[in-house]
Short mmCIF file of C-alpha atoms in Angstrom, two decimals:
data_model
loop_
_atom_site.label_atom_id
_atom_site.label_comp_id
_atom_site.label_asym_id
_atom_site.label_seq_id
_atom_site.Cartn_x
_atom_site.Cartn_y
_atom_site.Cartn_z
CA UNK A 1 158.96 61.95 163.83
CA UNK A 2 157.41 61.69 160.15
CA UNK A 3 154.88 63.83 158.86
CA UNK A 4 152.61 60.61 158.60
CA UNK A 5 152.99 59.12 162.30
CA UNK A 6 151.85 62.49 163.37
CA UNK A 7 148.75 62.61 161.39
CA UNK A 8 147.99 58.91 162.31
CA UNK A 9 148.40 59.92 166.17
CA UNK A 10 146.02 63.00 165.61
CA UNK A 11 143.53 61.08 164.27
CA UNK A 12 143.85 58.38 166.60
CA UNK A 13 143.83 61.33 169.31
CA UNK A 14 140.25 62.56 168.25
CA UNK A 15 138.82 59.15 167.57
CA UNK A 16 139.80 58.25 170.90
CA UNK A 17 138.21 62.07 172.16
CA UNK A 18 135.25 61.27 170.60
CA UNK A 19 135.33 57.58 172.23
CA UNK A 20 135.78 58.99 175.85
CA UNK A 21 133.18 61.85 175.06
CA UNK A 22 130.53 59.42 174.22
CA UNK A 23 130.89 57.35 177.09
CA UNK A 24 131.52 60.03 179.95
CA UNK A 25 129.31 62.85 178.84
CA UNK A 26 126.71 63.29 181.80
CA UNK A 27 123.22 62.58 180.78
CA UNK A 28 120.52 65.04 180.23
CA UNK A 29 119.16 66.09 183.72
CA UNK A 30 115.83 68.03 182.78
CA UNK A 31 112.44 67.73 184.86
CA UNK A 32 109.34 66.22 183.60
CA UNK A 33 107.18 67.92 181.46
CA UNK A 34 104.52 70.11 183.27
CA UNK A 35 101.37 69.84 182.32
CA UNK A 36 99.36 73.17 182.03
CA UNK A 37 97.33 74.22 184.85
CA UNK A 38 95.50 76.76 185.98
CA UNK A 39 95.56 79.40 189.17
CA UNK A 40 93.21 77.31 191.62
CA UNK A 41 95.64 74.72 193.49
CA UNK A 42 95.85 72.59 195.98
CA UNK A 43 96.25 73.00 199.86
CA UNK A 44 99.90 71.81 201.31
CA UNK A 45 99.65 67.51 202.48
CA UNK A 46 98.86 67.66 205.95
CA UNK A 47 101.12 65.19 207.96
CA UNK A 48 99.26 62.06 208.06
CA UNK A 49 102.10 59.06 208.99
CA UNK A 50 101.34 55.75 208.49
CA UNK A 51 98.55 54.65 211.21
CA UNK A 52 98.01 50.96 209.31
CA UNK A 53 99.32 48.11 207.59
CA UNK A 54 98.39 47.67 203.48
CA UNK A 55 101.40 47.51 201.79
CA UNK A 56 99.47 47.54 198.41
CA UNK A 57 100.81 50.17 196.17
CA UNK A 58 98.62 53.26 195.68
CA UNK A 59 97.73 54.20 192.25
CA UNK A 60 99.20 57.89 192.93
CA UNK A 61 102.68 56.51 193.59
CA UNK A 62 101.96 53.91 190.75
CA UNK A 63 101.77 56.88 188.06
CA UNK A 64 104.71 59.37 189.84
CA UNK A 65 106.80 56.21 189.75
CA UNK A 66 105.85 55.92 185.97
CA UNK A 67 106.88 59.37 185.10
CA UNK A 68 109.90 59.25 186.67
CA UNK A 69 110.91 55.69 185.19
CA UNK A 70 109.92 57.11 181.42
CA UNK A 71 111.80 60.35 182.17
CA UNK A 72 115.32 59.10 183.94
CA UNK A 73 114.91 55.44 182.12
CA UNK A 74 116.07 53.79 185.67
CA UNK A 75 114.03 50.93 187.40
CA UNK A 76 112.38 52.42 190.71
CA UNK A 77 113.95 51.28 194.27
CA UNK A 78 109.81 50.66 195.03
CA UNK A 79 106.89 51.58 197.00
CA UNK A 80 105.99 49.02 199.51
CA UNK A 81 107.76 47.54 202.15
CA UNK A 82 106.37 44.62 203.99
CA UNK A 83 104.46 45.16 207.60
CA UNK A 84 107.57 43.76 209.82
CA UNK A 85 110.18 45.52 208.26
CA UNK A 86 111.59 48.38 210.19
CA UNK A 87 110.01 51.32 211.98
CA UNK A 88 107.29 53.32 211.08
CA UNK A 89 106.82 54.18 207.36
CA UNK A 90 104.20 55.29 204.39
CA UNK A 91 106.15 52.58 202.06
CA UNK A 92 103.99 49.96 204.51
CA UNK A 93 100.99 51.91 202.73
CA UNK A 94 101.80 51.97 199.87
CA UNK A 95 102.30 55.64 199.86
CA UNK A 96 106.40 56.21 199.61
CA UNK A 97 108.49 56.37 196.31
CA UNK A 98 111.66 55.83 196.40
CA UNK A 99 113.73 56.91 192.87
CA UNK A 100 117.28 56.22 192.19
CA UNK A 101 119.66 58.77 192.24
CA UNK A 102 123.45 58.75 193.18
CA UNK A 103 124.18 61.88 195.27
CA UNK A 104 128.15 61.06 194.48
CA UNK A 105 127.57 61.20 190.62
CA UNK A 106 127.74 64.46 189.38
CA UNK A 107 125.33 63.86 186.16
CA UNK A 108 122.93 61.70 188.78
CA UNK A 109 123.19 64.50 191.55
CA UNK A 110 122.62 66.83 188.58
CA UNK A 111 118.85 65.05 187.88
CA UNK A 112 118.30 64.22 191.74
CA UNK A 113 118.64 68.23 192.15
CA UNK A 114 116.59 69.37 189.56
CA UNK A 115 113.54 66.57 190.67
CA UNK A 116 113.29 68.29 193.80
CA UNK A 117 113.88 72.23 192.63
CA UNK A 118 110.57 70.98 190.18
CA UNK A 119 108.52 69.54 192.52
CA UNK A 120 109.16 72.68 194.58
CA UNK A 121 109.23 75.67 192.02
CA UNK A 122 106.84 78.68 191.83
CA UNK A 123 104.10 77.94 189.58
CA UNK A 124 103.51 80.70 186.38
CA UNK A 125 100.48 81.95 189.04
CA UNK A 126 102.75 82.71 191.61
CA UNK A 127 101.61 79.44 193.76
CA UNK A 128 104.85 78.29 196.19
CA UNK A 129 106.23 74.82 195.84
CA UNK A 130 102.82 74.50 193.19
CA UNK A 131 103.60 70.45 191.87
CA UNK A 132 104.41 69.25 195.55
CA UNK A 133 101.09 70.59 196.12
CA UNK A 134 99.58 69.60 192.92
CA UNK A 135 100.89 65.32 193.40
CA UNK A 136 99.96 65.49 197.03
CA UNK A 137 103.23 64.74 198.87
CA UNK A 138 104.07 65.43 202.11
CA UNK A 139 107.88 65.50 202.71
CA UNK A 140 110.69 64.38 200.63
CA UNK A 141 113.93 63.37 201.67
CA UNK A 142 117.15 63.53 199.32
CA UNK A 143 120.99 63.60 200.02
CA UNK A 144 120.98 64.09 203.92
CA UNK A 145 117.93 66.91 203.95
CA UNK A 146 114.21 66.83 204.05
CA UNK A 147 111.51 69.18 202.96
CA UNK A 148 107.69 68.74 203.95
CA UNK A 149 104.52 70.38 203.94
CA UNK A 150 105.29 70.83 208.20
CA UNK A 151 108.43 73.55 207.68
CA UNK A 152 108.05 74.27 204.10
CA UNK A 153 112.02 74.27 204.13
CA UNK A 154 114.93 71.98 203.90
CA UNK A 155 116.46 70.91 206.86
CA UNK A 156 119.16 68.41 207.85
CA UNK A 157 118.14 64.84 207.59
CA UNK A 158 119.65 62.29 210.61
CA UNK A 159 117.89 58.81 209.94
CA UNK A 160 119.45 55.95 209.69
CA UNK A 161 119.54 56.49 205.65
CA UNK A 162 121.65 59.27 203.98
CA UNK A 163 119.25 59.25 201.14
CA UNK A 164 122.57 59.33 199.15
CA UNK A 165 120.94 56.77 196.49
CA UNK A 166 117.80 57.90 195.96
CA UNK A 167 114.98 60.62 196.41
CA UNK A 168 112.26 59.86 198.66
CA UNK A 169 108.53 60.93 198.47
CA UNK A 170 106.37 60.60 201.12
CA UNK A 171 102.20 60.80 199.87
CA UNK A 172 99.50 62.21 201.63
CA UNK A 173 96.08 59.89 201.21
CA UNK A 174 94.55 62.17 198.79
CA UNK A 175 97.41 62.54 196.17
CA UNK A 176 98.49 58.38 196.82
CA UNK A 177 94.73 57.91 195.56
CA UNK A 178 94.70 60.40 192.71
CA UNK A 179 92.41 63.14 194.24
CA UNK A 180 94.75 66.03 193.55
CA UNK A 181 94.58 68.52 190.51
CA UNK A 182 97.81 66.76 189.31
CA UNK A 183 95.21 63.87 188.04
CA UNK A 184 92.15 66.01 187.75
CA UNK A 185 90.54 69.29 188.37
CA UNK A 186 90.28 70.50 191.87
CA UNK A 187 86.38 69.89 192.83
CA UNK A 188 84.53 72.66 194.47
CA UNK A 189 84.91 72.59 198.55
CA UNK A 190 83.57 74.20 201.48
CA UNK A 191 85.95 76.18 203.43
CA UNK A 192 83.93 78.82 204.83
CA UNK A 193 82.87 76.44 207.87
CA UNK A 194 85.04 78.40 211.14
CA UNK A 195 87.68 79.60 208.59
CA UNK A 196 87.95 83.61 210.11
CA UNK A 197 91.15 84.38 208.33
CA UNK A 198 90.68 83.29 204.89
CA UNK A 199 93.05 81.50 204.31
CA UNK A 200 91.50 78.12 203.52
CA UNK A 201 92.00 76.57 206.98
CA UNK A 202 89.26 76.27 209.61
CA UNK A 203 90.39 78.60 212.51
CA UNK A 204 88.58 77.66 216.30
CA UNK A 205 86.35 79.70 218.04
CA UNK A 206 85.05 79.43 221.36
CA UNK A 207 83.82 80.49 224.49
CA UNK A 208 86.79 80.46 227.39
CA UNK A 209 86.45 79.19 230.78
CA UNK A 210 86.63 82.88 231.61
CA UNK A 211 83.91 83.63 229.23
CA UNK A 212 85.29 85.21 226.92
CA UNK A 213 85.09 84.82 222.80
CA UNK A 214 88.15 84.15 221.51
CA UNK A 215 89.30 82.72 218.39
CA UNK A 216 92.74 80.33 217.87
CA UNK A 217 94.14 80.91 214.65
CA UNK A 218 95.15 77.20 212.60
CA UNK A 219 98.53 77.00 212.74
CA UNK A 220 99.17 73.31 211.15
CA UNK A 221 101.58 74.65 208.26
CA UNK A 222 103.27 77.22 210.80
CA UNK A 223 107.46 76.17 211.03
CA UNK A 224 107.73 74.31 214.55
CA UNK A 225 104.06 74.00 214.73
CA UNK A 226 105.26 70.09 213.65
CA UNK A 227 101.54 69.76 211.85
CA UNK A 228 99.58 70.75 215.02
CA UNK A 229 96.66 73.41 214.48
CA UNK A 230 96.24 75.00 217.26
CA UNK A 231 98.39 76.79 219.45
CA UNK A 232 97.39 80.24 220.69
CA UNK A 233 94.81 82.70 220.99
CA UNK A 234 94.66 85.02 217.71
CA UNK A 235 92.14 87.60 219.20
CA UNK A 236 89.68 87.52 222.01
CA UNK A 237 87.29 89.64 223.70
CA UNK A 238 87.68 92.20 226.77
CA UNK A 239 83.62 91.22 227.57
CA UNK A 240 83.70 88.24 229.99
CA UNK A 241 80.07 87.76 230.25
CA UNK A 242 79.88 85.46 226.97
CA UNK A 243 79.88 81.80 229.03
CA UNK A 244 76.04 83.69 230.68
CA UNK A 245 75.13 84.50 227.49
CA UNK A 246 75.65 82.53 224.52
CA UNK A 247 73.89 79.16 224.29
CA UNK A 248 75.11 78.10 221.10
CA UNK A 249 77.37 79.44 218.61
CA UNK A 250 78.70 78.60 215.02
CA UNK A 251 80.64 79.90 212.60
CA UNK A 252 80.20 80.24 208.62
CA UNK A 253 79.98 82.19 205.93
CA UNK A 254 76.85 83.99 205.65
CA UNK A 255 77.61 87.24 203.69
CA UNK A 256 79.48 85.24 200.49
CA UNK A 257 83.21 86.91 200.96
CA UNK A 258 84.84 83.89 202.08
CA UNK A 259 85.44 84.56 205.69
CA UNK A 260 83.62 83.08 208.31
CA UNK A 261 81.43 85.20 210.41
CA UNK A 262 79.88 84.71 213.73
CA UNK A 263 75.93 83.51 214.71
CA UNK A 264 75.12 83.23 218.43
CA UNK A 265 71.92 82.18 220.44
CA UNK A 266 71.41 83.96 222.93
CA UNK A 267 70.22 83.31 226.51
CA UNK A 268 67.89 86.28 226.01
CA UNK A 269 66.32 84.76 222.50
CA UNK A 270 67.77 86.29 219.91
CA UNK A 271 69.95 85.45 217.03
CA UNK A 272 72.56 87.62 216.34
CA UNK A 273 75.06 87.55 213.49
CA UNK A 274 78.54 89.71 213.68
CA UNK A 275 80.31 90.04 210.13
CA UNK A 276 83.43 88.97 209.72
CA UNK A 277 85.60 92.55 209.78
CA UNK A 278 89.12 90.99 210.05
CA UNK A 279 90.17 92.44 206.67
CA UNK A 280 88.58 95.95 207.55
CA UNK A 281 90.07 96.36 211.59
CA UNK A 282 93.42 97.31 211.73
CA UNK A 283 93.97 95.20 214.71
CA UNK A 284 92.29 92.20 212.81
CA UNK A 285 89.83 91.93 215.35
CA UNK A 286 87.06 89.70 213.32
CA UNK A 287 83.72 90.08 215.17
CA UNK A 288 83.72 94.00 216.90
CA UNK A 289 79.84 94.22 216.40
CA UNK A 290 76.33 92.22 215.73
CA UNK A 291 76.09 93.06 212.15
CA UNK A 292 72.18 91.42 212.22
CA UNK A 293 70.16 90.04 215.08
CA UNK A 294 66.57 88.39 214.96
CA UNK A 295 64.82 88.74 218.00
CA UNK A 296 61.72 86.09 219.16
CA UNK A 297 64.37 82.72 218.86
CA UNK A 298 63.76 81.79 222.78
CA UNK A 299 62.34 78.82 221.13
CA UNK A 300 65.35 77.42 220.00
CA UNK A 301 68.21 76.04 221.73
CA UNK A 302 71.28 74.59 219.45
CA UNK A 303 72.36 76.11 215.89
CA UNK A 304 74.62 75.64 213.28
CA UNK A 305 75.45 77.08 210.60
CA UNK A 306 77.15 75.68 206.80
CA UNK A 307 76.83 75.63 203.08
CA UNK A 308 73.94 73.38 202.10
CA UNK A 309 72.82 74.23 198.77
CA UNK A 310 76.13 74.87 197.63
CA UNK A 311 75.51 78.44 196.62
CA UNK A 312 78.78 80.13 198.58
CA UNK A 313 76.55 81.40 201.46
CA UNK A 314 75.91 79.61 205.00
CA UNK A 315 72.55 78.13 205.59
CA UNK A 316 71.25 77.61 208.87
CA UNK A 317 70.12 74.23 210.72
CA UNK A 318 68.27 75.16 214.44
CA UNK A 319 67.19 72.57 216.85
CA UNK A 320 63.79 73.95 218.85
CA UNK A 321 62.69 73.32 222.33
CA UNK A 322 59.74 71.46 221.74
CA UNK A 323 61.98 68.83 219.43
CA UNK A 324 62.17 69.89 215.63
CA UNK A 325 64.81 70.52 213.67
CA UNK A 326 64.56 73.41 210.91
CA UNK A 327 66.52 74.69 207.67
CA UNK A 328 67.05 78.48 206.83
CA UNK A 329 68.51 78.71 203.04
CA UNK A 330 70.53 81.89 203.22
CA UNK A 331 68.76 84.49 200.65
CA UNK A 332 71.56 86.27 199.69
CA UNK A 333 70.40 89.22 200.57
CA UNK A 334 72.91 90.40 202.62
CA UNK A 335 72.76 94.61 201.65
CA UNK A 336 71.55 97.23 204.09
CA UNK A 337 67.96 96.29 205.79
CA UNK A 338 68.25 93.11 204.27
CA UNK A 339 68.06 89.45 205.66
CA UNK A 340 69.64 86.61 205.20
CA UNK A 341 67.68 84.05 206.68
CA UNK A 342 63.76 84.20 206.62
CA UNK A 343 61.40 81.34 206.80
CA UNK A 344 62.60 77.73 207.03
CA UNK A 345 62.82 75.45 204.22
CA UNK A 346 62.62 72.15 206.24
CA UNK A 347 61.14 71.44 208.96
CA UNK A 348 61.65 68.12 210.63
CA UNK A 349 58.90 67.57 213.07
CA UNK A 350 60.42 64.60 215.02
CA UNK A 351 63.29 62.84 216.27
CA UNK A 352 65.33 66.63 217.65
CA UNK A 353 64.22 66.44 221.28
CA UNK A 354 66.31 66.71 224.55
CA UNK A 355 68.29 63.56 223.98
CA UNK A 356 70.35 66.38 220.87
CA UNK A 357 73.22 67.32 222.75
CA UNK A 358 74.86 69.46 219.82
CA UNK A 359 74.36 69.37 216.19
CA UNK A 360 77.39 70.71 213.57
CA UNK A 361 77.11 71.47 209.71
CA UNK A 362 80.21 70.86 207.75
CA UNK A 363 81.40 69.03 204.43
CA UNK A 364 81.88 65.59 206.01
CA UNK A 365 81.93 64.06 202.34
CA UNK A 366 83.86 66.27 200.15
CA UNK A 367 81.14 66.96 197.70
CA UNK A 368 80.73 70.62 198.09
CA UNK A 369 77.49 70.36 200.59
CA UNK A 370 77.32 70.90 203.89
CA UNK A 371 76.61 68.07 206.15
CA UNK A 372 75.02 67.74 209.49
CA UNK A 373 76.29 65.97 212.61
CA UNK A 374 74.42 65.35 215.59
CA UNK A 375 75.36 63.93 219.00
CA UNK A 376 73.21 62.59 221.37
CA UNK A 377 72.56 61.29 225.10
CA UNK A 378 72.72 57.76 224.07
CA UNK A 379 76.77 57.90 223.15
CA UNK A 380 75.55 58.01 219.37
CA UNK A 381 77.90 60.53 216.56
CA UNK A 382 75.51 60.58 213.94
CA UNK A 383 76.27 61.70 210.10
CA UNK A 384 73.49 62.79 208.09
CA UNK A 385 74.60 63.16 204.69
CA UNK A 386 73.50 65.74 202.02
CA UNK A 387 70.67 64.24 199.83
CA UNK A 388 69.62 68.13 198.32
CA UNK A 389 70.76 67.09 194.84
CA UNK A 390 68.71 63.59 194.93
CA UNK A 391 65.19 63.23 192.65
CA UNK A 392 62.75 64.68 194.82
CA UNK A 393 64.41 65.72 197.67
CA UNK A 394 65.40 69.71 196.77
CA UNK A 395 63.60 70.81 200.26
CA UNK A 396 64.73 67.58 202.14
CA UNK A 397 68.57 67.67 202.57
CA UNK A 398 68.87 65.19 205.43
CA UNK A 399 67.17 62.44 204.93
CA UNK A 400 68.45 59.80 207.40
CA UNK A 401 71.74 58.57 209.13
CA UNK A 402 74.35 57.52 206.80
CA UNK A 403 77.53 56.67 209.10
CA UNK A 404 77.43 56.89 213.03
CA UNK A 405 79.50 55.97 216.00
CA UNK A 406 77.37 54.47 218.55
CA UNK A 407 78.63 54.53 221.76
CA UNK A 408 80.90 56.82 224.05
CA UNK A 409 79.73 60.60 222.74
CA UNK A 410 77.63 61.27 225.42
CA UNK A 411 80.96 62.16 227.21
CA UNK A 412 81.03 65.69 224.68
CA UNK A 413 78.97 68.62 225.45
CA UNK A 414 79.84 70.40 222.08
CA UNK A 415 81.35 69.86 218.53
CA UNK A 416 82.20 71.75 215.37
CA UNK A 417 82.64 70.42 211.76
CA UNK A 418 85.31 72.43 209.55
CA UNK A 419 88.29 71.92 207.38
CA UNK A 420 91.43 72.09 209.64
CA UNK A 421 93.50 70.29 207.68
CA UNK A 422 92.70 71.71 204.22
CA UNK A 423 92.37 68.87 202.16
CA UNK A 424 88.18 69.69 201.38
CA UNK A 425 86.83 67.12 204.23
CA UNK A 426 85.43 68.58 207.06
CA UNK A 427 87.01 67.76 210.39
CA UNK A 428 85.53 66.84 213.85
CA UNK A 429 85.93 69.15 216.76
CA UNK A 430 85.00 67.98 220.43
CA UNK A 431 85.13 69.48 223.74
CA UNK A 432 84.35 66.43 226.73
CA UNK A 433 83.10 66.76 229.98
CA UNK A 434 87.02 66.27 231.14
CA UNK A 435 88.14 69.35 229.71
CA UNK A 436 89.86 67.73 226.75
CA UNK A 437 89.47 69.44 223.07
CA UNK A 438 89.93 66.86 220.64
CA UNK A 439 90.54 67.02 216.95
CA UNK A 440 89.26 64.24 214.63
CA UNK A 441 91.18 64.67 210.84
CA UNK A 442 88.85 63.42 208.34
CA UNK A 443 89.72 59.92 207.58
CA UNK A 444 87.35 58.77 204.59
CA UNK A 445 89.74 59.90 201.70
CA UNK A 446 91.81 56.27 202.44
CA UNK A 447 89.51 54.30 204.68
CA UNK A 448 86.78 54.54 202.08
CA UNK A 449 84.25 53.88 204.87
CA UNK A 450 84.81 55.67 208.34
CA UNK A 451 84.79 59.19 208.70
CA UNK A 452 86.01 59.53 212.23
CA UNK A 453 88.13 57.07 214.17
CA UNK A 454 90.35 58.79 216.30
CA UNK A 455 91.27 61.97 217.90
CA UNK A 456 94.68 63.09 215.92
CA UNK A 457 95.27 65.76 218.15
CA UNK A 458 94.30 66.44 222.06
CA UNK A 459 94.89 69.47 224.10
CA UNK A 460 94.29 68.25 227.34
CA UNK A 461 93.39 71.52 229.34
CA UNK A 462 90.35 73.07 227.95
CA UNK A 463 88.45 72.47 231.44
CA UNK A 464 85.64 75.28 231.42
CA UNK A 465 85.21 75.80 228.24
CA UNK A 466 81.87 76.25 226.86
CA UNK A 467 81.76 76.16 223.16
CA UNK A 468 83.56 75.15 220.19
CA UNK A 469 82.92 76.52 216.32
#
């Protein structure tokens, strides 16, 4: 072979090389960028499937789908999916993404992997699976297994789609409408309201058919919990006498450390208060002793206790015998032979009489402020919402009814308002006169006008029980 048809097929060999190098090489897999945020994050998406039909695409998904179209330079697979097509799915809402990816491509494998490992990475602050968090998204399903906020782990995936084409995310309400720090900064929230552990989700405390306190921790991000809060007793008391002695109880926090404690009436007349010691016991038995107690409160007969200035410490709302409702600001003073609550700020002369079967304070809205909830002989929820920050209206926080239910309440006997799903809206808890504890999530964040509609969870054997909190 000459000299010259070997240097012809070299060169031909590296042209054609470089040919089949250009064409083959596996494109560039890397993640978005990350913005730069700081420590304070998000809660986990609690489950919330799709319950309606609006297959209008959110403007969360919108902007995901946007980054990941500018970053991958693919067309998205879509969002919605029209009301009669298929089972049950968040695509009918307008909350689903679905991203093209081809699990049997090695370069497209390559970039489905490393979506997912960024969505789910340790933040710089040490904050677990920090952007799923951050966007708002409750599960996501890619190449036969599926992670959500419920396990907090991959696990095999069996529907009737390998998810072999494409990643799937699955939105919560608040990041589909852009209400997570991803879009802006986290808002200040109310989480003291029944939360005894301290760990941003409202535990349950009540008063057991056999009279004793106990307390249920919130289980809803607990593996094989499957996004239901409440499933056992965390601690409860030896004393069975509390079903003869308390006549209303609440829970909030009143000393500023972000744990709940305890405030009971009394049947004797007192109000007592029992710090939260669930740090200090080594048992983690919360309320071991009253920490304050005012004596001469015979006249009152339903409490309840939440942020209403906004401040960090609990206020107190009371509901007297002779039909007035009246406002404690917490002073802060919460040192040794100091008290909390002195005189009341508010007093509402009219409209609290026997027809009040419970009232509840808790952030209903989202703003920060604790609102109050009332339900009443006539079937009526009521929603008073907090005016405090209004012209004129500094000692006047509840001014009138902004959203009630009108019939079918005068079938509870008590009911709590606290954050059990820990998304910063105050949830509805009920005990009936069947025995039945029901748990209303917070709606408002996607039906822009309800609150309430619907028990999302109901433990059907609470007969006996006295109070809720």
């Amino acid at each position: 072979m000459s000299r010259a048809r070997t240097v012809a097929r070299a060169v031909i060999g590296v042209v054609l090389a470089a040919v089949v190098s250009a064409t083959v090489a596996p494109p560039a897999h890397a993640a978005p960028p990350t913005p730069n945020f700081g420590p304070q994050i998000d809660p986990y998406a609690a489950a919330e499937p799709q319950r309606t039909c609006d297959p209008s695409a959110k403007p969360g998904v919108v902007d995901i789908q946007n980054l990941l179209v500018s970053t991958y330079g693919r067309p998205s697979k879509g969002i919605i999916r029209a009301c009669n097509d298929g089972g049950a799915s968040e695509h009918k809402e307008g909350r689903a993404l679905d991203y093209p990816f081809n699990a049997n491509d090695p370069g497209q494998r390559a970039q489905g992997d490393d979506l997912v490992n960024w969505l789910l990475a340790t933040d710089q602050h040490g904050n677990k699976h920090a952007l799923v968090r951050r966007m708002g998204i409750m599960y996501i399903i890619w190449n036969r297994q599926i992670w959500s906020t419920r396990t907090l782990s991959w696990t095999p995936y069996s529907g009737p789609s390998p998810h072999i084409d494409h990643v799937h995310l699955s939105f919560g309400w608040n990041g589909a409408l852009q209400k997570t720090s991803w879009w802006s900064p986290l808002k200040p929230v109310d989480r003291s309201q029944g939360d005894i552990t301290g760990d941003g989700y409202a535990d349950l405390t009540t008063v057991t058919a056999e009279g004793r306190l106990a307390v249920f921790g919130n289980g809803i991000l607990v593996p094989g919990n499957n996004g239901v809060p409440y499933h056992g007793v965390l601690w409860q008391t030896d004393n069975t006498n509390w079903g003869q002695d308390a006549k209303s109880i609440t829970t909030a926090d009143v000393t500023g450390d972000h744990f709940a404690d305890f405030l009971v009436l009394t049947s004797a007349g007192t109000l007592q208060i029992y710090g939260n010691q669930f740090l200090m016991n080594p048992d983690q038995s919360p309320f071991t002793g009253v920490w304050r107690q005012y004596d001469n409160w015979s006249g009152y007969r339903k409490i309840a206790a939440g942020d209403i200035n906004h401040d960090g410490f609990a206020d107190l709302a009371a509901v007297t015998t002779s039909g007035k409702l009246e406002i404690f600001l917490n002073t802060k003073q919460v040192g040794d032979g100091q008290s909390p609550f002195s005189g009341p700020l508010k007093v509402y002369e009219s409209g609290w009489g026997a027809d009040v079967i419970d009232i509840a304070l808790g952030d209903v809205t989202g703003d920060g402020y604790a609102d109050l909830a009332a339900i009443r002989t006539n079937g009526a929820l009521e929603v008073y919402g907090n005016g405090i920050l209004l012209p004129g209206r500094g000692d006047t926080p509840f001014w009138d009814i902004t959203w009630q239910i009108t019939s079918a309440w005068h079938t509870v006997h008590d009911i709590s308002l606290s954050d059990v799903t820990g998304d910063g809206y105050a949830d509805l808890s009920a005990i009936t006169d069947t025995g039945e504890l029901q748990v209303y999530g917070n709606v408002i964040g996607h039906t822009k006008t309800d609150y309430y509609t619907g028990a999302h969870w109901r433990y059907p054997t609470w007969t006996g029980v006295h109070h809720v909190a």
